[in-house]
Structure formats: structure tokens, C-alpha cells
Amino acid sequence: MIPHHYLKSQAFTRGFRMLLAIAIFVGVTLGGVVQVSAGDSPDAARIAVRAGKVLTMDKADVVYNNAVILINNGKIERVGAASKIRIPHGYRVIDALDRWVVPGLVDCHNHTAGSLMDLNDMVYLTNPGLRTLETVMPESENVKQGRAGGVTSVLLIPGSGTNMSGFGTITKMGGDTVDDMVMRSPGSLKIAQAGNPERYWFGVGRSYMNYNTRQTLMKAKTYHESWKAFESGDSSHEPDYNPIYDGFRGLFSRDYPVSVHTQMYQVLMTTVDMLTKKLKLRTVLDHCTFDAFKVAPQVLKTDAYTINGPRQYWFDRSQRKMNGNAARWWQGGVHKLGINTDAPVIPQEELPFQAAMACWYGWQTYPALRGLTRIPAEALMVDKRVGTIEVGKDADLGIWTGNPIDPRSSCELTIIDGRIVYDAAVRRRF
Amino acid sequence: MTARNSVIWCGLIALSLCGSAALATPPAKLALQGGRIIPVVGDEIASGTILIENGKITAIGEKVDIPFDAMVVDVTGRVLFPGMVDAHSSRGLDVPNEQLPVTPFLDVFDALDPSKLYFEDALRDGITSIHVIVDNNCVIGGVSRVVHPIGLTPDEMTQDVQTSLKLSVAPKRRSDRMVQMATLRETFLELSDYLGDLAETKYEESLEDKDEKIDVGPEEARARGRKLIRSVDYDDKHANLVKLTGGQLGAFVYCETGGDVGRAIRLAKDNGFFDRMTFVLGAACYKAVEEIKATTRPVILGPELIHRERNELTGEIIETFVPKVFADARIKFSLLPHPDGSLGERYLNYQAARCVRNGVTRKKALASITINPAKALGMNDRIGSLQVGKIANIVVFSGDPLDFNSWVDQVYINGIRAYTRDTDVRLKRLFGEETSEVPSGDEKEKVDNEVSVKDSVDQKKPTVTTSEKAGTEKKVTDESKQGS
């Protein structure tokens, strides 16, 4: 086992990496005029993993004991029982016979693009047109930490200081350039309802915030519809190009979702009513904490995804009762339920701990594993590529000493797009 | 799970069912039999029956033919009273007012929180209709709606949408009366400018299809264009003001002092909403009682019923019991519950009882918490009294509503049993199982002394909301730690 990629990046001095980061930043902001490449050639195109247990996390919930996964050219070529798959010649074999292999974990809510300075541009209550793509830093410490914890795909979103803080970016947790990393941009539109925006804009109530957010979205929708009418020939009038609202077109054609910082009953209810029901947006409800689980009946009537965390319990003072948030959502029938970290609020590598805590407060282990893999991938509409171990999907895997949700387990090896990006045997992080 | 826990759980489920009761269909026919009926409009019936069919009252009297298929509820010894009406409340919102002074484009829909304990308390206190409207700290607030305190979403709770706009002639905080009035004038002037421009634009648009372009001059163009405007042409900022000046929206106008009343009347007459105006009055407004009477517009009195003013020469405090002044002037008024849930004034029937103590007749006092607010909301054809044809919003009291030893035993909304004291988990937790215990006669004697009344209130119904309030605040702090 030669963790070639990892060794290579170790060869860089700290100063060189800093320069690289600046160069990449300049390169990106100049629109790719400066080409930056760390020049990592994927020589390990073909890998075979012999695993003690494989959780495919697919729709049939298939679990293989004593299995083989073949990886070819960054994709999963075959997966199945060891007795049925013969490892062809030329494959580098990774022996993990006492290990669990699970899909690379997916987090819908991460703020570690760029530095904390880049978290929020608090100009107006709604700031359409901003994008985290401009702040993505490849091979940052956050990225390395995350993949050492088995996390392979994340949605990098701006903060929730304003009601609408810009577009997020879905990236892999590995890659030497921004282009290498990015899975989709825009990954989602970030909206924050109540809570934080109230803190920064003292005196603004929910009635004005909701009105204002709705107005911004309606302007964007009108823009989208006038273009649609022009493109389909229904209108001969060519609308003016507007760089601020152009990014919303995919939102209204449901190519990507809106991710909403939303918590507490009234706020989440408004999210579902305004964004999911009335504006018909593909919605990912993030946080969903405090007494938000009471909105379950409304959420069930929609196609929204619920991604709970990082706060895992709510103490109901009126009833003097502890409520596990995820458990209550699950009990309310919401099964499109995932878990997030809000990294760096909770470090990215502690994503499975969030699930562990959700289980401690009454959720179940297997649905929780699904909430770290397939569900967030579906929520972000990248489930054709990641979230499960299935033939044809990206070879994003974590090789664990046991169940990832068990806090005693550790991730020993992480593979992204068929490349080993972390190997505890070479240099252990945790 | 311990036995106690399971009891709490069952109760909680029952309570949460209260919430979803709005979705449930009422039993087709229901008869409340054997109670004393105080219909507010019409004579009291010592022992009678109310028949409810499909959520409406279809018969009421000493003897009512009960259909064979009606569910009969025995309310012998109880008192049937109309569900009380809160004509002006911002307690269902996250903040009483926005910071912006002029916000006619807002709707309370966006901030209404059905999970607020306030609604649960309103039900427990026998209030079945609540006019949710922004508070008085505004110039022009948003549109209001009338809700009942059950339902999981504002839509489920709503009885009447887009009922009124809130205006205040008393200064918004950190402003003064001249600025307040100037802002109001400016808003309506800007509206008329906007409408003129819109009319001209519409007229010009109508000429586009015609070959002949005749310049008719701006006056004529506006007159012609005005007829071409459709309701969808108004932008958000002006649509509700157009409705207000056109009489399609009510106006709840807040006056703080007697002097404000005249300004409110002039503002309403100048801008065409006088016929839809309702006064929301601070205690000091009793000084303009004759002026108010002459308008014949509905009057809502603030929760502070006593006006206190210091005689600067003698240092004496002059106290005036405000509702008595209005009653003596033969003005029909509505009372409001106090927003501070820890006071006896929180209960509407307590407010009415205070009126009786201060010389207002029982009939007028009862009307001021039921039919009068219903009339102020323009809903007296549907709510506010127990009459055939009205919505079956009924409170079953354990005794006379003005006796403060009476409890709300049951509440019916649209003919659905929305509350029963037997299954009220929070009351049980506070008082144990024996909530029906009547305090001794001594405490009844104390009713004359206001301070003691509060004390006895506190003993009997220690407020449920205070601790919850603290909890809510804490919640926000917790959340702020949450970060981005």
C-alpha cells in the first residue's frame, strides 16, 4: 500500500502550501487565467478492496459479509461476495478483512470554505448573487481533517448571518485544484430564517424578514420565468441579463435545492409553507432543532429533506421532558432524515458522533447510518454519484475498524474517486 | 415508563389532539343539555339546551327537540357562555412591532406562531376568537387576521383573513406627534401621487394600440387611466393602502391621549376609511368621550382600566375607572386582556367583573367581552353570542362567568370540543388532581380589595406562562451559541 498522494502532499513545506493556496485563490479569482496543478497523476486507477463487511447503503439495504469491491478509473466497477468475484490481474489489493467498508460520508452543512472571514457578507438582509465557490481552498486543514474522519463530500455554504447569504458549493474532500474538488456549483441556495439574522439585524421581526425574503425570491422567479418564456418562444422579448438573479434559474427549475437554516416550530413551519409549498423549491431543512419536530405532519406532505443537527436534543421545559430531535422527527414519520455538523461549529470529522448522539437520544443505528450517506446525497441531488456503494458510482469509501457510529471506531483509510486520500497506517490523525 | 409518566403522556397526546382538532370534523349533531345559558344577546335561560349541527347553533331554549342522532352532553349545573373575543392581540407574534415605521405590506401570517403557549392559555381562559394584529408602536402596521386558538398552522387557525390595517396617531417609540402625523400625511400623499402616475401610465398603455394619439392633458389622462387600473396593477407597498382608502380593509387606529382622538378622526375622514375605523384607546382617551361618541365608531379599551393622574398642586392621585365613563356615555366598548400573563387582568371575564364592581351594569360588562368585540371585528353575524345561526363557539363555565371562583370546564370551537379541564395536563401538574376545589368563602369576600384579588388569583391559578417566558428567552441564548 503506497499512499502516494498523501506522501506527495507531505513533501510540501508549510510555506509552499501557503503559496499554493494563494496561487489557487488568485487563479480562481482571475477566472482560471493562471493554471495551477499539483500534478498528481492517478496511477492507482485500479484497486480491489477485500472487506470483512460492506454496507452498501443502497435502496435494498444490502450488507455483504466477506466481500470484494473493485474500483476502476475512479468508479466502482463491481461489488459483491468474495466467493463470486475473482480479483483480476493488475488490481492493487487492499486487505481489510476485519474492517467495515461504508460509503464516504456526506455532510449537507459545512462552513469551512475559505476562512472565517469569508463566512458572511452582511450587506443586506438578502444578498443574492454571492457564492462560496470563490472561497474554496483545496487541501486546507479542514478538508484534511474531514476526510480523515471518513467524510468525502460536503456542501460548503455561507453562514446564516443574513436571510439569504448566497450559493453553496458541493465539493469532494480531496483534489489539488478547485476544479478537481467541485461536484456542483451552485450546490444550493442558502437561506437563513430567524435566529441568527435576528441577532445581526436587531429590530427586524419575522414578519418583515419573511416578507423580504419572499420578495427577493419573487424577483428571481420573475427573472427566471421571463427567460423561460423567451427561450421557449412564448415571448419575443429578450430579457436583460442579470448576474445577480441568473444563478436562481436552476433553483426554480429544481436543478439544485435551497438549504435553509431553520429551527423552532414557527420558523420551520414558515420554511415549509413559503419555500416548499408555495414557491415549490426543492428544500433541504437544516438544523431542524428545538421544537421544530412538531412540524413533521407538514413536512410529510412535501418532498423536503430534513437534516438535523448539530444540536441533538431539546429539553421541553413545559413538559419537563428530554426530546431527541432526530428520534422525534423519525417518530413523526419523517424518514428522509439526515444529520449535519455545521462544521466548524462541530468539527467535520465528528459527523458520525452527531449520529451517535442522535441514537443515544432515541434514534436507530441503521437509519442514522443512512442519514450520513444516502439521505444527504439525495437531499443535495448528488445521489447519482455518491452516498452508496453501487456499481457505476464514484469510488468514495471509508474503511473503518467497526461501525462508524460507534465512537470507539476509527476511520483507517479513505478513498475518494478511487484515490487513497487518507491512510492511518502512514500518518494517523485521530 | 412509570405510571406517572404514562399519565402525563396520555395527557400530552390529548393536548396535542386539541391542536389538531381544527382538522377534525365536528360531530354532525351535538346537544349541550341542562345548563344555565347566558346568551349575551337575549334573555338568560335558567336551564336549557343548545343544539349544534355541523358546527353551528341550530336551536336554543328551555325545551329543545333533540334529534335521535345527536350526541348529548350533560352540562347540568354548568353555565354556557359565548366564546370570548380578544379584539386586539399581538401576543401570537414573535415581536409586537417591526422597527420600520410604515409597513402596510406586511401580514401577521408571516410571524404568527401557533405553538406559542399564549394560544393554549387563551383556550384555557375561554377565549375562542383572537384578532392578531401588530401592537401600537408603529405608524402603519401590517394586515391582521382573526384566528381561533387551535390548529397547527396559521391557515388552520384562521377564521377571517386580511381584516384590518393597524395605524397609530400616537408617536412610535423615540418619535413625536408632529413626526408621526407628518409621516402619516406623507404616506397618503405619496399614495395619491403613485395612483396618479399609475393612472397616467395605464392611459398611455391603452393608447399604444390606437393609431390616433391625442394629448388630452394630465388631468384627463389620469381620470381616464384610473378606470383602467386593475387590482393586480398595484405594487405590494400600496395595495393594502388602496384597499384601506377604498373601504375594503378595516382600520384599527391607536390613540394614546384625548388629543389623539381628534387627529385620528381627521386622518380617517381625509383618507376615506372613517366608515371602517375602530378606535384602540389608551386610558387617557376617556377625556375625549363626547368626541368619540359622536363618531359612533367601535371602541376598544386598552387593558389598563384605571387612569391615574397626579394633581400637581396637591400631589393627590386622581383615579378614573375608564369603562365607567364610556358606559355612562352609552358607548359600547370592548375590553382587552392584559398581555402580562401573571396578572388577574389576563382573564377577560376578570376584566368584566371589575367593570361590574365599578358600577357598570352586568349586561354591558358581559357584552364588552363577547358581542362588542365581535362587532368591532365585523363578525357579529357569526360570533359573540349564543344565537341560532351563529358559529358554535361556546365556553362551559363551572359557575357564573363573573364569579372568579368559576373555572372554564370545556370549550367548543366550531362545535368541536377543543378543551376539557379534566384532560388539561398542565393544570393537573400545577394543582394536582383536585383542580375543581373551590376556595373558601373568605377569599370571596376579598374581591373588593384589588391587591388581595391578585393574591388570591395567584394562589388559585399561579401563572403558567411566567416560567415559560423565561424558558423562551433562554432558548434564544442557547441558539446564539449555536453560531452559523
Coordinates of N, CA and C in Angstrom, one line a residue, chain B residues 95-167:
Chain B
V95 N -42.5 39.4 17.6 CA -42.3 40.7 18.2 C -43.5 41.5 18.0
P96 N -43.9 42.4 18.9 CA -45.2 43.1 18.8 C -45.2 44.0 17.6
N97 N -44.0 44.6 17.3 CA -43.9 45.6 16.2 C -42.6 45.4 15.5
E98 N -42.6 45.7 14.2 CA -41.3 45.8 13.4 C -40.7 47.1 13.7
Q99 N -39.4 47.3 13.4 CA -38.7 48.5 13.6 C -39.1 49.6 12.6
L100 N -39.4 49.1 11.4 CA -39.8 50.1 10.3 C -41.1 50.7 10.7
P101 N -41.2 52.0 10.5 CA -42.5 52.7 10.9 C -43.7 52.4 10.0
V102 N -43.5 52.4 8.7 CA -44.6 52.2 7.7 C -44.5 50.9 7.0
T103 N -45.3 50.0 7.4 CA -45.3 48.6 6.9 C -46.6 48.1 6.5
P104 N -47.4 48.8 5.6 CA -48.7 48.3 5.3 C -48.6 47.0 4.5
F105 N -47.4 46.7 3.9 CA -47.3 45.5 3.1 C -47.1 44.2 3.9
L106 N -46.9 44.3 5.2 CA -46.7 43.1 5.9 C -48.0 42.4 6.3
D107 N -47.9 41.1 6.7 CA -49.1 40.4 7.1 C -48.7 39.6 8.3
V108 N -49.5 39.6 9.3 CA -49.2 38.8 10.5 C -49.0 37.3 10.3
F109 N -49.5 36.9 9.1 CA -49.3 35.5 8.7 C -47.9 35.0 8.9
D110 N -46.9 35.9 8.5 CA -45.5 35.6 8.4 C -44.9 35.5 9.8
A111 N -45.5 35.9 10.8 CA -44.9 35.8 12.1 C -45.7 35.1 13.2
L112 N -46.9 34.6 12.7 CA -47.8 34.0 13.7 C -47.3 32.6 14.1
D113 N -47.2 32.4 15.4 CA -46.6 31.1 15.8 C -47.7 30.3 16.6
P114 N -48.2 29.3 15.9 CA -49.3 28.5 16.5 C -48.8 27.8 17.8
S115 N -47.5 27.6 17.9 CA -47.0 26.8 19.1 C -46.9 27.7 20.3
K116 N -47.1 29.0 20.2 CA -47.0 29.8 21.4 C -48.0 29.3 22.5
L117 N -47.4 29.3 23.7 CA -48.3 28.9 24.8 C -49.4 29.9 25.0
Y118 N -49.3 31.1 24.5 CA -50.4 32.1 24.6 C -51.7 31.5 24.1
F119 N -51.6 30.8 22.9 CA -52.8 30.3 22.4 C -53.4 29.2 23.2
E120 N -52.6 28.4 23.8 CA -53.1 27.3 24.7 C -53.7 28.0 25.9
D121 N -53.1 29.0 26.4 CA -53.7 29.8 27.6 C -55.0 30.4 27.2
A122 N -55.1 31.0 26.0 CA -56.3 31.6 25.6 C -57.4 30.6 25.6
L123 N -57.2 29.4 25.1 CA -58.2 28.4 25.1 C -58.6 28.0 26.6
R124 N -57.6 27.9 27.4 CA -57.8 27.6 28.8 C -58.6 28.7 29.5
D125 N -58.5 29.9 29.0 CA -59.1 31.1 29.6 C -60.5 31.4 29.0
G126 N -60.9 30.5 28.0 CA -62.2 30.7 27.4 C -62.3 31.7 26.3
I127 N -61.1 32.1 25.7 CA -61.1 33.0 24.5 C -61.1 32.1 23.3
T128 N -62.1 32.3 22.4 CA -62.2 31.4 21.2 C -61.9 32.2 19.9
S129 N -61.9 33.5 20.0 CA -61.5 34.3 18.8 C -60.5 35.3 19.2
I130 N -59.4 35.4 18.4 CA -58.4 36.3 18.7 C -58.0 37.1 17.4
H131 N -58.1 38.4 17.6 CA -57.7 39.3 16.4 C -56.2 39.5 16.5
V132 N -55.4 38.9 15.7 CA -54.0 39.0 15.8 C -53.6 40.2 14.9
I133 N -53.0 41.2 15.6 CA -52.7 42.5 14.9 C -51.4 43.0 15.6
V134 N -50.6 43.8 14.8 CA -49.4 44.3 15.4 C -49.8 45.3 16.5
D135 N -48.8 45.6 17.4 CA -49.1 46.4 18.5 C -49.0 47.9 18.2
N136 N -49.1 48.7 19.2 CA -49.3 50.2 18.9 C -48.0 50.9 18.6
N137 N -46.9 50.3 18.7 CA -45.6 51.0 18.4 C -45.3 51.0 16.9
C138 N -46.1 51.8 16.2 CA -46.0 51.8 14.7 C -46.5 53.1 14.2
V139 N -46.4 53.3 12.9 CA -47.1 54.4 12.2 C -48.2 53.7 11.4
I140 N -47.8 52.8 10.5 CA -48.8 51.9 9.9 C -48.3 50.5 9.9
G141 N -49.0 49.6 10.6 CA -48.5 48.3 10.7 C -49.1 47.4 9.6
G142 N -49.0 46.1 9.7 CA -49.4 45.2 8.6 C -50.9 44.9 8.8
V143 N -51.3 44.0 7.9 CA -52.7 43.5 8.0 C -52.8 42.4 9.0
S144 N -54.0 42.3 9.6 CA -54.2 41.4 10.7 C -55.1 40.2 10.2
R145 N -55.3 39.3 11.1 CA -56.3 38.3 10.8 C -56.9 37.8 12.1
V146 N -58.1 37.2 12.0 CA -58.8 36.7 13.2 C -58.6 35.2 13.2
V147 N -58.1 34.7 14.3 CA -57.9 33.2 14.4 C -58.6 32.6 15.7
H148 N -58.8 31.3 15.6 CA -59.1 30.7 16.9 C -57.9 29.9 17.4
P149 N -57.8 29.7 18.7 CA -56.6 29.2 19.3 C -56.3 27.7 19.1
I150 N -56.9 27.1 18.1 CA -56.5 25.7 17.8 C -56.1 25.6 16.3
G151 N -55.2 24.7 16.0 CA -54.7 24.5 14.7 C -53.2 24.5 14.7
L152 N -52.6 23.8 13.7 CA -51.1 23.6 13.7 C -50.4 24.7 12.8
T153 N -51.2 25.3 11.9 CA -50.6 26.4 11.1 C -51.5 27.6 11.1
P154 N -51.0 28.8 10.7 CA -51.9 29.9 10.7 C -53.1 29.7 9.8
D155 N -52.9 29.0 8.7 CA -54.0 28.7 7.8 C -55.2 27.9 8.5
E156 N -54.8 26.9 9.3 CA -55.8 26.1 10.0 C -56.5 27.0 11.1
M157 N -55.7 27.9 11.7 CA -56.3 28.7 12.8 C -57.2 29.8 12.3
T158 N -57.0 30.2 11.0 CA -57.7 31.5 10.6 C -59.2 31.4 10.5
Q159 N -59.8 32.4 11.0 CA -61.3 32.5 10.8 C -61.6 33.5 9.8
D160 N -60.8 34.6 9.7 CA -61.0 35.6 8.8 C -59.7 36.2 8.4
V161 N -59.4 36.3 7.1 CA -58.1 36.9 6.6 C -58.2 38.3 6.3
Q162 N -57.0 39.0 6.4 CA -56.9 40.3 5.9 C -58.0 41.2 6.4
T163 N -58.2 41.3 7.7 CA -59.3 42.0 8.2 C -59.0 43.5 8.3
S164 N -57.9 43.9 8.9 CA -57.7 45.3 9.1 C -56.2 45.7 9.0
L165 N -56.0 47.0 8.9 CA -54.6 47.5 9.0 C -54.5 48.2 10.3
K166 N -53.3 48.2 10.9 CA -53.1 48.9 12.1 C -52.5 50.3 11.8
L167 N -53.0 51.4 12.4 CA -52.4 52.7 12.3 C -52.3 53.3 13.7

